[in-house]
PDB file of C-alpha atoms in Angstrom:
ATOM      1  CA  MET S   6      -4.710 -16.911  63.986  1.00 59.00           C
ATOM      2  CA  LYS S   7      -4.991 -13.613  65.851  1.00 73.00           C
ATOM      3  CA  ASN S   8      -4.006 -11.683  62.714  1.00 82.00           C
ATOM      4  CA  LYS S   9      -6.694 -13.465  60.696  1.00 86.00           C
ATOM      5  CA  ILE S  10      -9.413 -12.539  63.179  1.00 91.00           C
ATOM      6  CA  ILE S  11      -8.308  -8.907  63.137  1.00 91.00           C
ATOM      7  CA  HIS S  12      -8.207  -9.029  59.339  1.00 91.00           C
ATOM      8  CA  LEU S  13     -11.766 -10.418  59.180  1.00 92.00           C
ATOM      9  CA  LEU S  14     -12.951  -7.644  61.511  1.00 93.00           C
ATOM     10  CA  ILE S  15     -11.347  -5.069  59.213  1.00 94.00           C
ATOM     11  CA  LEU S  16     -13.085  -6.718  56.235  1.00 94.00           C
ATOM     12  CA  ALA S  17     -16.414  -6.547  58.080  1.00 95.00           C
ATOM     13  CA  PHE S  18     -15.948  -2.885  59.004  1.00 96.00           C
ATOM     14  CA  SER S  19     -14.944  -1.828  55.502  1.00 96.00           C
ATOM     15  CA  SER S  20     -17.862  -3.796  54.029  1.00 95.00           C
ATOM     16  CA  LEU S  21     -20.207  -2.036  56.438  1.00 96.00           C
ATOM     17  CA  LEU S  22     -18.780   1.339  55.482  1.00 96.00           C
ATOM     18  CA  SER S  23     -19.036   0.499  51.777  1.00 95.00           C
ATOM     19  CA  GLY S  24     -22.603  -0.715  52.156  1.00 94.00           C
ATOM     20  CA  ILE S  25     -23.672   2.466  53.906  1.00 95.00           C
ATOM     21  CA  MET S  26     -21.971   4.673  51.331  1.00 94.00           C
ATOM     22  CA  ILE S  27     -23.361   2.748  48.355  1.00 92.00           C
ATOM     23  CA  SER S  28     -26.907   2.971  49.712  1.00 92.00           C
ATOM     24  CA  LYS S  29     -26.578   6.789  49.789  1.00 90.00           C
ATOM     25  CA  MET S  30     -26.957   7.009  46.039  1.00 89.00           C
ATOM     26  CA  SER S  31     -28.604   9.959  44.351  1.00 86.00           C
ATOM     27  CA  PHE S  32     -32.337  10.340  43.937  1.00 88.00           C
ATOM     28  CA  ILE S  33     -31.973   9.698  40.205  1.00 84.00           C
ATOM     29  CA  GLY S  34     -30.155   6.439  40.964  1.00 83.00           C
ATOM     30  CA  LYS S  35     -32.872   5.274  43.345  1.00 86.00           C
ATOM     31  CA  ILE S  36     -35.556   6.044  40.760  1.00 87.00           C
ATOM     32  CA  GLY S  37     -33.590   4.211  38.067  1.00 85.00           C
ATOM     33  CA  ILE S  38     -33.213   1.135  40.263  1.00 83.00           C
ATOM     34  CA  THR S  39     -36.885   1.183  41.243  1.00 85.00           C
ATOM     35  CA  ILE S  40     -38.245   1.592  37.706  1.00 88.00           C
ATOM     36  CA  ILE S  41     -35.742   0.115  35.263  1.00 85.00           C
ATOM     37  CA  TYR S  42     -32.931  -1.838  36.949  1.00 81.00           C
ATOM     38  CA  ASN S  43     -34.841  -4.009  39.421  1.00 83.00           C
ATOM     39  CA  GLU S  44     -31.957  -6.474  39.752  1.00 86.00           C
ATOM     40  CA  TYR S  45     -29.959  -3.832  41.657  1.00 83.00           C
ATOM     41  CA  THR S  46     -32.512  -3.195  44.405  1.00 87.00           C
ATOM     42  CA  ILE S  47     -30.091  -4.763  46.887  1.00 87.00           C
ATOM     43  CA  LEU S  48     -27.964  -1.617  46.552  1.00 87.00           C
ATOM     44  CA  LYS S  49     -30.725   0.508  48.094  1.00 89.00           C
ATOM     45  CA  SER S  50     -30.480  -1.343  51.425  1.00 90.00           C
ATOM     46  CA  TRP S  51     -27.242  -0.646  53.326  1.00 92.00           C
ATOM     47  CA  TRP S  52     -27.232  -3.853  55.355  1.00 94.00           C
ATOM     48  CA  LYS S  53     -27.922  -6.125  52.366  1.00 94.00           C
ATOM     49  CA  THR S  54     -25.177  -4.405  50.383  1.00 94.00           C
ATOM     50  CA  ALA S  55     -22.765  -4.647  53.308  1.00 95.00           C
ATOM     51  CA  LEU S  56     -23.568  -8.337  53.752  1.00 96.00           C
ATOM     52  CA  LEU S  57     -23.033  -9.020  50.046  1.00 96.00           C
ATOM     53  CA  LEU S  58     -19.711  -7.168  49.984  1.00 96.00           C
ATOM     54  CA  PHE S  59     -18.544  -8.926  53.160  1.00 97.00           C
ATOM     55  CA  ALA S  60     -19.502 -12.293  51.663  1.00 97.00           C
ATOM     56  CA  ILE S  61     -17.379 -11.549  48.591  1.00 96.00           C
ATOM     57  CA  GLN S  62     -14.427 -10.450  50.733  1.00 96.00           C
ATOM     58  CA  ALA S  63     -14.838 -13.478  53.026  1.00 96.00           C
ATOM     59  CA  VAL S  64     -14.866 -15.889  50.072  1.00 96.00           C
ATOM     60  CA  ILE S  65     -11.630 -14.346  48.797  1.00 96.00           C
ATOM     61  CA  PHE S  66     -10.180 -14.580  52.319  1.00 95.00           C
ATOM     62  CA  ILE S  67     -11.159 -18.248  52.670  1.00 95.00           C
ATOM     63  CA  VAL S  68      -9.862 -19.187  49.209  1.00 95.00           C
ATOM     64  CA  LEU S  69      -6.530 -17.472  49.859  1.00 94.00           C
ATOM     65  CA  SER S  70      -6.281 -19.017  53.344  1.00 93.00           C
ATOM     66  CA  ILE S  71      -6.848 -22.532  52.026  1.00 93.00           C
ATOM     67  CA  TRP S  72      -4.420 -21.906  49.166  1.00 92.00           C
ATOM     68  CA  ASN S  73      -1.829 -20.613  51.616  1.00 89.00           C
ATOM     69  CA  GLU S  74      -2.141 -23.682  53.849  1.00 89.00           C
ATOM     70  CA  LYS S  75      -2.241 -26.317  51.086  1.00 89.00           C
ATOM     71  CA  THR S  76       0.603 -24.989  48.945  1.00 85.00           C
ATOM     72  CA  THR S  77       4.200 -25.509  50.024  1.00 84.00           C
ATOM     73  CA  LYS S  78       6.303 -23.696  47.434  1.00 87.00           C
ATOM     74  CA  ARG S  79       6.753 -19.955  47.901  1.00 86.00           C
ATOM     75  CA  PHE S  80       6.147 -19.035  44.256  1.00 87.00           C
ATOM     76  CA  LYS S  81       2.870 -20.981  44.155  1.00 89.00           C
ATOM     77  CA  ARG S  82       1.777 -19.407  47.438  1.00 90.00           C
ATOM     78  CA  LEU S  83       2.341 -15.954  45.934  1.00 92.00           C
ATOM     79  CA  LEU S  84       0.695 -16.776  42.604  1.00 93.00           C
ATOM     80  CA  LEU S  85      -2.983 -16.791  43.607  1.00 94.00           C
ATOM     81  CA  PRO S  86      -2.866 -13.579  45.705  1.00 95.00           C
ATOM     82  CA  LEU S  87      -1.092 -11.860  42.810  1.00 95.00           C
ATOM     83  CA  ILE S  88      -3.763 -13.078  40.372  1.00 95.00           C
ATOM     84  CA  PHE S  89      -6.502 -11.762  42.673  1.00 96.00           C
ATOM     85  CA  LEU S  90      -4.597  -8.483  43.032  1.00 96.00           C
ATOM     86  CA  PHE S  91      -4.405  -8.144  39.252  1.00 97.00           C
ATOM     87  CA  MET S  92      -8.145  -8.874  38.963  1.00 96.00           C
ATOM     88  CA  GLY S  93      -8.788  -6.178  41.576  1.00 96.00           C
ATOM     89  CA  ILE S  94      -6.735  -3.638  39.640  1.00 96.00           C
ATOM     90  CA  ILE S  95      -8.746  -4.384  36.507  1.00 97.00           C
ATOM     91  CA  GLY S  96     -11.969  -4.092  38.522  1.00 96.00           C
ATOM     92  CA  LEU S  97     -10.942  -0.726  39.969  1.00 96.00           C
ATOM     93  CA  ILE S  98      -9.972   0.623  36.558  1.00 96.00           C
ATOM     94  CA  TYR S  99     -13.277  -0.508  35.055  1.00 95.00           C
ATOM     95  CA  CYS S 100     -15.175   0.927  38.024  1.00 93.00           C
ATOM     96  CA  TYR S 101     -13.450   4.289  37.618  1.00 94.00           C
ATOM     97  CA  TYR S 102     -14.163   4.288  33.881  1.00 94.00           C
ATOM     98  CA  ASP S 103     -17.802   3.393  34.501  1.00 90.00           C
ATOM     99  CA  PHE S 104     -18.250   6.172  37.061  1.00 89.00           C
ATOM    100  CA  THR S 105     -16.643   8.837  34.869  1.00 89.00           C
ATOM    101  CA  GLU S 106     -17.752   7.959  31.330  1.00 90.00           C
ATOM    102  CA  THR S 107     -21.228   6.403  31.588  1.00 83.00           C
ATOM    103  CA  SER S 108     -24.544   7.458  33.083  1.00 80.00           C
ATOM    104  CA  HIS S 109     -23.362   6.179  36.473  1.00 81.00           C
ATOM    105  CA  ARG S 110     -21.550   9.477  36.889  1.00 82.00           C
ATOM    106  CA  LEU S 111     -24.959  10.909  37.884  1.00 80.00           C
ATOM    107  CA  LEU S 112     -24.841   8.926  41.113  1.00 84.00           C
ATOM    108  CA  LYS S 113     -23.448  10.636  44.195  1.00 84.00           C
ATOM    109  CA  LYS S 114     -19.773  10.628  45.125  1.00 88.00           C
ATOM    110  CA  THR S 115     -20.584   8.585  48.222  1.00 90.00           C
ATOM    111  CA  PHE S 116     -21.890   5.823  45.965  1.00 90.00           C
ATOM    112  CA  HIS S 117     -18.639   5.904  44.008  1.00 92.00           C
ATOM    113  CA  PHE S 118     -16.458   5.979  47.132  1.00 94.00           C
ATOM    114  CA  GLY S 119     -18.343   2.974  48.514  1.00 93.00           C
ATOM    115  CA  PHE S 120     -17.219   0.913  45.545  1.00 94.00           C
ATOM    116  CA  TYR S 121     -13.705   2.326  45.691  1.00 95.00           C
ATOM    117  CA  ILE S 122     -13.482   1.250  49.346  1.00 96.00           C
ATOM    118  CA  PHE S 123     -14.580  -2.222  48.259  1.00 96.00           C
ATOM    119  CA  TRP S 124     -11.760  -2.435  45.725  1.00 96.00           C
ATOM    120  CA  PHE S 125      -9.144  -1.104  48.156  1.00 96.00           C
ATOM    121  CA  THR S 126     -10.316  -3.678  50.697  1.00 96.00           C
ATOM    122  CA  TRP S 127      -9.860  -6.296  47.980  1.00 95.00           C
ATOM    123  CA  PHE S 128      -6.270  -5.065  47.544  1.00 96.00           C
ATOM    124  CA  GLY S 129      -5.701  -5.190  51.301  1.00 93.00           C
ATOM    125  CA  ASN S 130      -6.994  -8.740  51.383  1.00 93.00           C
ATOM    126  CA  CYS S 131      -4.492  -9.804  48.723  1.00 94.00           C
ATOM    127  CA  ILE S 132      -1.593  -7.838  50.213  1.00 94.00           C
ATOM    128  CA  PHE S 133      -2.261  -9.443  53.620  1.00 92.00           C
ATOM    129  CA  PHE S 134      -1.567 -12.872  52.144  1.00 92.00           C
ATOM    130  CA  ILE S 135       1.394 -11.691  50.068  1.00 92.00           C
ATOM    131  CA  ILE S 136       3.002 -10.252  53.199  1.00 91.00           C
ATOM    132  CA  SER S 137       2.225 -13.395  55.190  1.00 87.00           C
ATOM    133  CA  VAL S 138       3.982 -15.515  52.560  1.00 86.00           C
ATOM    134  CA  LEU S 139       7.013 -13.229  52.577  1.00 86.00           C
ATOM    135  CA  ASN S 140       7.155 -13.138  56.399  1.00 82.00           C
ATOM    136  CA  VAL S 141       6.955 -16.933  56.721  1.00 66.00           C
ATOM    137  CA  LYS S 142      10.023 -17.265  54.508  1.00 53.00           C
ATOM    138  CA  ARG S 143      11.957 -14.772  56.634  1.00 55.00           C
ATOM    139  CA  LYS S 144      10.987 -16.531  59.873  1.00 54.00           C
ATOM    140  CA  ARG S 145      12.217 -19.839  58.497  1.00 53.00           C
ATOM    141  CA  LYS S 146      15.558 -18.289  57.529  1.00 54.00           C
ATOM    142  CA  LYS S 147      16.055 -16.851  61.022  1.00 55.00           C
ATOM    143  CA  SER S 148      15.316 -20.140  62.773  1.00 54.00           C
ATOM    144  CA  ALA S 149      17.580 -22.191  60.494  1.00 52.00           C
TER     145      ALA S 149
END
């Protein structure tokens, strides 16, 4: 339980950092969001962005926690975190492509790093549960 609370605090801090960095977009990006892409106005406010990113990370955390508690077999317990990890890798690759090949490259580096921190936090979330599954198996072997 203590590890989960610490993990949630790390998720909150990284979401806060990501939200602040994403809101520091370039002037061109702010104009584009104001005039053309109104659906992304949430990205201009650091606290709304941080809250959104934390909500996404918390949902992943809750889903993986419930999966970890309800599933008994080791392979099944590893399956969902590995699927989420794979989805995160695809998301990071697409994000990198988008920031280097499209008009989003005009946004500041801080904007880009904010999203990269989000994806690395996603990876950390998945790796936390993969390690917890592997450690539980080792603890059971030692006690037997």
